[in-house]
Coordinates of C-alpha atoms in Angstrom, one line a residue:
Chain A
M241 CA 60.3 93.9 180.8
T242 CA 57.2 95.8 181.4
E243 CA 55.8 95.1 177.8
V244 CA 52.1 94.4 177.5
S245 CA 51.3 90.7 176.6
V246 CA 50.1 90.7 173.1
T247 CA 49.4 87.1 172.6
K248 CA 45.7 86.5 172.3
D249 CA 44.2 86.7 175.7
A250 CA 42.3 83.4 175.7
I251 CA 45.3 81.2 174.7
P252 CA 47.7 80.0 177.2
P253 CA 51.3 80.9 176.3
G254 CA 53.1 78.2 174.4
A255 CA 50.2 76.3 173.3
D256 CA 49.8 77.9 170.1
D257 CA 53.1 78.9 168.9
L258 CA 53.3 78.9 165.1
V259 CA 57.0 80.1 164.5
V260 CA 59.5 80.0 167.3
L261 CA 63.1 81.2 167.1
K262 CA 65.4 80.5 169.7
N263 CA 68.8 82.0 170.1
V264 CA 69.5 82.3 166.6
N265 CA 72.9 83.6 165.3
K266 CA 74.1 84.3 161.7
H267 CA 77.1 86.1 160.3
F268 CA 77.9 87.4 157.0
G269 CA 81.6 87.5 156.8
A270 CA 82.6 89.7 159.9
L271 CA 79.2 91.2 160.2
H272 CA 76.9 89.6 162.9
V273 CA 73.7 90.1 161.2
L274 CA 71.5 88.1 163.6
Q275 CA 72.6 88.1 167.4
D276 CA 70.8 85.9 169.7
I277 CA 67.4 86.3 168.4
D278 CA 64.5 85.0 170.3
L279 CA 61.1 85.3 168.7
T280 CA 57.8 83.6 169.0
I281 CA 54.9 84.1 166.8
T282 CA 51.5 82.8 167.7
R283 CA 48.8 81.5 165.6
G284 CA 46.7 84.4 164.0
E285 CA 49.3 87.0 165.1
V286 CA 50.6 89.8 162.8
V287 CA 54.1 90.8 163.6
V288 CA 55.6 93.6 161.9
V289 CA 59.4 93.8 161.9
I290 CA 60.9 97.3 161.5
G291 CA 64.3 99.0 161.8
P292 CA 67.0 100.7 159.9
S293 CA 68.4 99.1 156.8
G294 CA 71.0 96.5 157.5
S295 CA 69.6 95.6 160.8
G296 CA 69.2 92.2 159.8
K297 CA 65.2 92.1 159.6
S298 CA 65.2 90.7 156.0
T299 CA 67.8 88.1 157.0
L300 CA 65.5 87.2 159.9
C301 CA 62.4 86.9 157.7
R302 CA 64.4 84.7 155.2
A303 CA 65.8 82.5 157.9
I304 CA 62.1 81.3 158.8
N305 CA 61.9 79.4 155.8
R306 CA 65.6 78.7 155.4
L307 CA 66.2 80.6 152.3
E308 CA 68.9 82.0 154.8
T309 CA 70.8 79.3 156.7
V310 CA 71.7 80.2 160.4
E311 CA 74.7 79.2 162.1
S312 CA 73.3 78.4 165.6
G313 CA 70.2 78.3 167.2
D314 CA 66.6 76.6 166.7
I315 CA 64.0 77.6 164.3
S316 CA 60.6 75.6 164.4
I317 CA 57.5 76.0 162.6
D318 CA 54.2 74.6 164.0
G319 CA 56.2 72.5 166.4
K320 CA 58.6 71.0 163.8
P321 CA 62.2 72.1 163.7
L322 CA 63.4 73.2 160.2
P323 CA 64.9 70.2 158.5
Q324 CA 68.1 70.2 156.3
E325 CA 67.9 71.0 152.6
G326 CA 65.8 68.1 150.9
K327 CA 62.3 66.9 150.6
A328 CA 61.4 67.5 154.1
L329 CA 62.3 71.1 153.9
A330 CA 60.4 71.6 150.7
R331 CA 57.2 70.1 152.3
L332 CA 57.6 72.5 155.1
R333 CA 58.2 75.4 152.9
A334 CA 55.0 74.8 151.1
D335 CA 53.3 75.6 154.4
V336 CA 55.1 79.0 154.5
G337 CA 54.0 81.6 152.0
M338 CA 56.7 84.0 151.2
V339 CA 56.3 87.4 149.3
F340 CA 59.4 89.0 148.1
Q341 CA 60.3 92.6 147.5
S342 CA 61.2 92.0 143.9
F343 CA 58.0 90.0 143.4
N344 CA 59.8 87.2 141.9
L345 CA 56.9 85.8 139.7
F346 CA 57.9 83.1 137.3
A347 CA 58.6 85.1 134.1
H348 CA 57.8 82.5 131.6
K349 CA 54.5 81.6 132.9
T350 CA 51.3 83.5 132.8
V351 CA 49.7 85.0 135.9
L352 CA 47.1 82.1 136.2
E353 CA 50.0 79.5 135.7
N354 CA 52.0 81.4 138.4
V355 CA 49.1 80.9 140.8
M356 CA 48.3 77.2 139.8
L357 CA 51.8 75.6 139.4
G358 CA 52.6 75.3 143.1
Q359 CA 49.2 73.5 143.7
I360 CA 49.5 71.1 140.8
K361 CA 53.1 70.3 141.4
V362 CA 53.4 70.4 145.2
R363 CA 49.9 69.9 146.6
K364 CA 49.0 67.5 143.7
T365 CA 45.5 69.1 143.2
S366 CA 43.9 68.5 139.9
K367 CA 44.3 71.0 137.2
A368 CA 40.7 72.0 137.1
E369 CA 40.5 72.5 140.9
A370 CA 43.9 74.4 140.9
E371 CA 42.4 76.8 138.1
T372 CA 39.2 77.4 140.2
K373 CA 41.2 78.2 143.2
A374 CA 43.7 80.3 141.4
R375 CA 41.0 82.5 139.6
G376 CA 39.2 82.8 143.0
L377 CA 42.5 84.1 144.7
L378 CA 43.3 86.5 141.8
D379 CA 39.8 87.7 142.1
R380 CA 40.3 88.3 145.8
V381 CA 43.4 90.3 145.3
G382 CA 41.8 92.2 142.4
V383 CA 43.7 91.1 139.3
A384 CA 41.3 88.7 137.9
T385 CA 41.2 90.4 134.6
Q386 CA 44.9 89.9 134.1
A387 CA 45.0 86.1 134.5
D388 CA 46.3 85.3 131.0
K389 CA 49.0 88.0 130.8
Y390 CA 52.6 87.5 131.5
P391 CA 54.1 89.2 134.7
A392 CA 56.2 91.6 132.6
Q393 CA 52.9 93.1 131.3
L394 CA 51.7 94.0 134.8
S395 CA 52.4 96.9 137.0
G396 CA 54.5 96.4 140.1
G397 CA 51.4 96.6 142.3
Q398 CA 49.6 93.9 140.2
Q399 CA 52.5 91.7 140.2
Q400 CA 53.0 91.9 144.0
R401 CA 49.2 91.1 144.5
V402 CA 49.6 88.1 142.1
A403 CA 52.6 87.1 144.2
I404 CA 50.5 87.2 147.4
A405 CA 47.8 85.2 145.5
R406 CA 50.5 82.6 144.5
A407 CA 51.4 82.3 148.1
L408 CA 48.1 81.9 149.3
A409 CA 47.4 79.2 146.8
M410 CA 49.4 76.8 149.0
D411 CA 47.2 77.5 152.1
P412 CA 50.0 78.6 154.2
K413 CA 50.1 78.4 158.0
V414 CA 52.1 81.6 158.0
M415 CA 52.9 84.2 155.3
L416 CA 56.4 86.1 155.4
F417 CA 56.5 89.3 153.8
D418 CA 60.0 90.7 153.0
E419 CA 59.6 94.4 152.3
P420 CA 56.6 93.7 150.0
T421 CA 56.2 97.6 149.0
S422 CA 59.8 98.7 148.9
A423 CA 60.1 98.3 145.1
L424 CA 56.9 99.9 144.3
D425 CA 55.9 103.2 143.0
P426 CA 54.0 105.2 145.7
E427 CA 50.5 105.1 144.2
M428 CA 50.8 101.3 144.1
I429 CA 51.7 100.9 147.6
N430 CA 48.3 101.2 149.1
E431 CA 46.6 98.6 146.8
V432 CA 49.2 96.0 148.1
L433 CA 48.8 97.0 151.8
E434 CA 45.2 96.7 151.4
V435 CA 45.3 93.1 150.4
M436 CA 47.6 92.7 153.4
Q437 CA 45.3 94.4 155.8
Q438 CA 42.5 92.1 154.4
L439 CA 44.5 88.9 155.0
A440 CA 45.4 90.3 158.6
R441 CA 41.6 90.9 159.2
D442 CA 40.9 87.4 158.0
G443 CA 43.2 86.0 160.9
M444 CA 46.4 85.0 158.8
T445 CA 49.4 84.5 160.7
M446 CA 51.9 87.1 159.3
V447 CA 55.5 88.3 159.7
V448 CA 55.9 91.6 157.7
V449 CA 59.3 93.3 157.3
T450 CA 58.2 96.9 156.3
H451 CA 59.0 100.5 156.2
E452 CA 55.2 101.2 156.2
M453 CA 54.5 102.7 159.6
G454 CA 50.9 103.2 158.8
F455 CA 50.6 99.3 158.1
A456 CA 52.4 98.6 161.3
R457 CA 50.1 101.0 163.4
S458 CA 46.8 99.6 161.9
A459 CA 47.4 95.9 161.2
A460 CA 49.9 94.6 163.5
N461 CA 49.4 93.0 166.9
R462 CA 53.0 93.5 167.7
V463 CA 55.8 95.6 166.5
V464 CA 59.4 94.1 166.7
F465 CA 62.2 96.7 166.4
M466 CA 65.5 95.5 165.1
A467 CA 68.9 97.2 165.0
D468 CA 72.3 95.9 164.5
G469 CA 71.2 92.3 164.3
R470 CA 69.3 92.5 167.7
I471 CA 65.8 92.7 168.5
V472 CA 65.9 95.9 170.7
E473 CA 62.3 96.3 171.5
E474 CA 59.0 94.5 171.2
A475 CA 55.6 96.1 171.9
V476 CA 51.9 96.7 170.8
P477 CA 52.0 99.3 168.0
E478 CA 50.4 102.2 170.0
Q479 CA 53.0 101.9 172.8
F480 CA 55.8 101.4 170.4
F481 CA 55.1 104.5 168.3
S482 CA 53.7 106.8 171.2
N483 CA 56.2 105.9 173.8
P484 CA 59.3 103.8 172.6
R485 CA 61.4 102.5 175.7
S486 CA 64.8 102.2 174.0
D487 CA 66.9 105.1 172.8
R488 CA 67.6 103.4 169.4
A489 CA 64.0 103.2 168.8
K490 CA 63.4 106.7 169.8
D491 CA 66.2 107.9 167.5
F492 CA 64.8 105.7 164.7
L493 CA 61.3 107.0 165.2
S494 CA 62.3 110.7 165.3
K495 CA 64.0 110.3 161.9
I496 CA 61.2 108.7 160.1
L497 CA 58.2 110.3 161.7
K498 CA 59.4 113.9 161.3
H499 CA 57.7 114.7 158.0
Chain B
M48 CA 82.6 63.4 89.4
D49 CA 83.6 59.7 88.8
V50 CA 84.7 59.3 92.4
L51 CA 81.2 60.2 93.6
L52 CA 79.2 58.5 91.0
D53 CA 81.4 55.3 91.2
N54 CA 81.1 54.9 95.0
L55 CA 77.7 56.6 95.6
S56 CA 76.6 53.8 98.0
L57 CA 79.9 54.1 100.1
F58 CA 79.4 57.9 100.0
R59 CA 75.9 57.4 101.2
E60 CA 77.1 54.8 103.9
G61 CA 79.6 57.5 105.2
F62 CA 77.1 60.4 105.1
F63 CA 74.6 58.5 107.1
G64 CA 77.4 57.1 109.3
T65 CA 78.3 60.7 110.4
L66 CA 74.9 61.8 110.7
K67 CA 73.9 58.7 112.9
L68 CA 77.1 59.0 115.1
T69 CA 76.5 63.0 115.5
G70 CA 72.8 62.5 116.2
A71 CA 73.4 59.8 118.9
S72 CA 76.3 61.6 120.5
A73 CA 74.3 64.8 120.5
I74 CA 71.3 63.0 122.5
V75 CA 74.0 61.6 124.7
A76 CA 75.6 65.0 125.3
V77 CA 72.5 67.0 126.0
V78 CA 71.1 64.5 128.5
V79 CA 74.3 64.0 130.3
G80 CA 75.4 67.8 129.9
V81 CA 72.1 69.0 131.5
I82 CA 72.3 66.5 134.4
I83 CA 75.8 67.5 134.9
A84 CA 75.1 71.2 134.9
G85 CA 72.3 70.4 137.3
F86 CA 74.9 68.7 139.6
R87 CA 77.3 71.9 139.3
V88 CA 74.7 74.2 140.8
S89 CA 73.0 71.7 143.3
P90 CA 73.1 72.2 147.1
V91 CA 74.7 68.7 147.6
P92 CA 78.6 69.1 147.8
P93 CA 79.4 65.6 146.4
L94 CA 77.3 66.2 143.4
R95 CA 78.9 69.5 142.9
I96 CA 82.4 67.9 143.2
F97 CA 81.4 65.1 140.7
G98 CA 80.2 67.8 138.2
T99 CA 83.3 69.7 138.4
L100 CA 85.5 66.8 137.9
W101 CA 83.4 65.5 135.0
V102 CA 83.9 68.8 133.3
T103 CA 87.4 69.4 134.1
L104 CA 88.4 65.9 133.1
L105 CA 86.5 65.5 129.9
R106 CA 87.0 69.0 128.5
N107 CA 90.7 69.0 129.1
T108 CA 91.3 65.5 127.7
P109 CA 92.2 65.3 123.9
L110 CA 89.2 63.4 122.1
T111 CA 91.8 60.9 120.6
L112 CA 92.8 59.9 124.0
L113 CA 89.2 59.3 125.0
F114 CA 88.8 57.2 121.9
L115 CA 91.8 55.2 123.0
V116 CA 90.4 54.7 126.5
A117 CA 87.0 53.8 125.0
F118 CA 88.2 51.2 122.7
F119 CA 91.2 49.7 124.4
I120 CA 90.4 50.0 128.1
V121 CA 86.6 50.0 128.4
P122 CA 86.4 46.7 126.8
K123 CA 89.2 45.1 128.5
V124 CA 88.3 46.3 132.0
F125 CA 84.5 46.8 132.0
F126 CA 82.4 45.7 129.1
P127 CA 84.0 43.5 126.5
D128 CA 81.0 43.2 124.1
L129 CA 80.2 46.8 123.2
D130 CA 80.0 47.5 119.5
S131 CA 82.4 50.3 117.8
F132 CA 79.4 52.4 117.1
L133 CA 78.2 52.6 120.7
L134 CA 81.7 53.1 122.0
A135 CA 82.3 56.0 119.6
T136 CA 79.0 57.4 120.7
L137 CA 79.9 57.3 124.2
A138 CA 83.3 58.8 123.7
C139 CA 81.9 61.7 121.5
G140 CA 78.8 62.1 123.7
F141 CA 80.6 62.3 127.0
Y142 CA 83.3 64.6 125.6
T143 CA 80.8 67.0 124.2
S144 CA 78.5 66.8 127.4
A145 CA 81.2 68.5 129.2
F146 CA 80.9 71.7 126.9
V147 CA 77.1 71.3 126.9
A148 CA 77.2 71.4 130.7
E149 CA 79.1 74.7 130.7
A150 CA 76.9 76.2 128.1
V151 CA 73.7 75.2 130.2
R152 CA 75.4 76.4 133.3
S153 CA 76.1 79.8 131.9
G154 CA 72.3 79.6 130.8
I155 CA 71.3 79.1 134.5
N156 CA 73.4 81.9 135.7
T157 CA 71.4 84.2 133.6
V158 CA 68.1 83.4 135.4
P159 CA 67.7 85.8 138.4
L160 CA 68.2 84.3 141.6
G161 CA 64.9 85.2 142.9
Q162 CA 63.1 82.9 140.4
A163 CA 64.7 80.0 142.1
E164 CA 64.1 81.5 145.5
A165 CA 60.5 81.9 144.7
A166 CA 60.2 78.2 143.6
R167 CA 61.9 77.0 146.7
A168 CA 59.6 79.2 148.9
I169 CA 56.6 77.5 147.3
G170 CA 57.9 74.1 148.2
F171 CA 59.5 73.0 145.0
T172 CA 62.3 70.3 145.4
F173 CA 65.7 71.2 143.7
T174 CA 64.8 69.1 140.7
Q175 CA 61.4 70.7 140.5
T176 CA 63.0 74.1 140.5
M177 CA 65.5 73.2 138.0
R178 CA 63.1 71.6 135.7
L179 CA 59.9 73.8 136.0
I180 CA 61.5 77.2 136.6
V181 CA 65.2 77.6 135.8
L182 CA 65.9 75.6 132.8
P183 CA 62.9 76.7 130.7
Q184 CA 64.1 80.3 131.3
A185 CA 67.8 79.3 130.6
T186 CA 67.1 77.7 127.2
R187 CA 67.0 81.0 125.4
T188 CA 70.5 81.8 126.4
V189 CA 72.0 78.2 125.8
V190 CA 70.7 77.7 122.2
P191 CA 73.3 79.8 120.6
P192 CA 76.3 78.3 122.0
L193 CA 75.0 74.7 121.6
S194 CA 74.8 75.2 117.9
S195 CA 78.5 75.9 117.8
I196 CA 79.2 72.9 120.1
F197 CA 77.1 70.4 117.9
I198 CA 78.9 71.6 114.8
A199 CA 82.2 71.0 116.4
L200 CA 80.9 67.6 117.3
T201 CA 80.0 66.7 113.9
K202 CA 83.6 67.3 112.9
N203 CA 85.0 65.5 116.0
T204 CA 83.1 62.4 114.8
A205 CA 85.7 61.9 112.1
I206 CA 88.1 60.4 114.9
A207 CA 85.6 57.5 115.1
G208 CA 86.6 56.8 111.5
A209 CA 89.9 55.8 112.6
F210 CA 88.3 53.3 115.1
D211 CA 86.2 50.9 112.9
N212 CA 83.3 53.3 112.2
V213 CA 82.2 53.9 108.8
E214 CA 81.6 57.7 108.3
L215 CA 82.6 60.5 105.9
F216 CA 86.4 60.6 107.0
N217 CA 86.7 56.9 107.0
V218 CA 85.3 56.8 103.5
S219 CA 87.8 59.4 102.2
K220 CA 90.6 57.2 103.6
T221 CA 89.2 54.1 101.7
L222 CA 88.8 55.9 98.5
S223 CA 92.2 57.5 98.6
N224 CA 93.6 53.9 99.1
D225 CA 91.6 52.9 96.0
G226 CA 93.7 55.5 94.0
Y227 CA 91.0 58.1 93.4
D228 CA 92.2 61.9 93.1
I229 CA 92.5 62.9 96.7
A230 CA 91.4 66.6 95.8
M231 CA 88.3 65.4 94.4
I232 CA 87.4 63.0 97.2
F233 CA 88.0 65.9 99.8
L234 CA 85.7 68.2 97.7
W235 CA 82.8 65.8 98.1
I236 CA 83.5 64.9 101.6
T237 CA 83.6 68.7 102.5
L238 CA 80.4 69.1 100.7
A239 CA 78.9 66.3 102.9
Y240 CA 80.1 67.8 106.1
L241 CA 78.8 71.1 105.0
I242 CA 75.4 69.8 104.4
I243 CA 75.3 68.4 108.0
T244 CA 76.7 71.5 109.6
Y245 CA 74.5 73.9 107.6
A246 CA 71.4 71.9 108.8
I247 CA 72.5 72.0 112.3
N248 CA 72.9 75.8 111.9
G249 CA 69.6 76.2 110.3
L250 CA 67.8 74.1 112.8
F251 CA 69.2 76.1 115.8
R252 CA 68.4 79.5 114.0
L253 CA 64.8 78.3 113.8
M254 CA 64.8 77.4 117.5
E255 CA 66.3 80.8 118.5
H256 CA 63.5 82.4 116.5
R257 CA 60.7 80.3 117.9
L258 CA 62.1 81.0 121.5
E259 CA 62.1 84.7 120.8
V260 CA 58.7 84.7 119.8
A261 CA 57.4 82.7 122.7
R262 CA 58.1 85.7 125.2

């Protein structure tokens, strides 16, 4: 393949791989939703996964922290293979932040408690310390004034930013975004994307499944295009959007970039 | 009226006997029921199987049969020195725990899957996810069926009266043996049961109301 190397130039290949998927396969019944997936994400890299719906991109994202189990293949995070369900997996998941399409904030806890809970119960930080950090993070994502409200009282965009703060509170090594803006009203998409842009600029390692091509263009180091359970194409954004190699990607882009 | 006044202390003993038995069994039922419900939704297959067996076995066995097992097999085979109150509590408690487990499980199923996924993604263990996120949100749905279960439990404790426990039903038998008018005995006994079941009813209505406000 002729693709441009998108790993950070100074880093020798393989030395700083944070998330590695090797030959991963999964079926949903008869549907082969992940087919021989090989994907390596290096530290500090922002990888945007795009593709038509049903192409397996959400499943790929969820497989990285084993919310979705895979049938064969290896997934490792920071050199450690994903363990079986249990305490070790819980510890590893704490290092992997996840942001969901439907926010999934804890409905019976206030915004502040949502951001504090993981720190206190998983990281065992003191309450005072957790609160300071939570307030700082809420301020960073621009919802500091909503700290004492319940999630249902917030707009979708605000809830999603709280969800990002909740994930960041665990000091994750990598953040997974599973279509973070797909459930949002159009005017709220940008406020969430801006927070994500900022995160990307700050050097967070991110895997983002999205339909926001603008975000892919501006924030991604690499675009991964999936279709029918396969990774069809990987390239830097400029190359992918201006000159896609595969017919499948050309077809996809012609459909979504027409308007 | 004579029945009540002549035997006030016996009635009192019976009333508190039923109350004690109901309370103790309810505690056993809730603790075991919640654990079993947890087992039934756990990711560990052996626990799931155990939970399903527990519920199937206890829910489908007549309570009288459980009492027979508790009073004639358990002391012979396992623990010879358990007193009749403890045995009755275990029989009623375990029996009711199967119903509690199903009520709790139905409550767990009303909590959106995303809540548990988010909890797991943060790094909570299964127990933490249940205790901190899922069960608190399930409580609201579980409270109304629980009140029915506890009222049924109150009436079920009558069987313990036939197994060497002093409670209301047992008192009625003693008094009718003493030759009092059976209709009057039953009237007072019924009233005593009503006091307990109505108290449970009120308690749960209060709880429902408070949980509603808390949201």
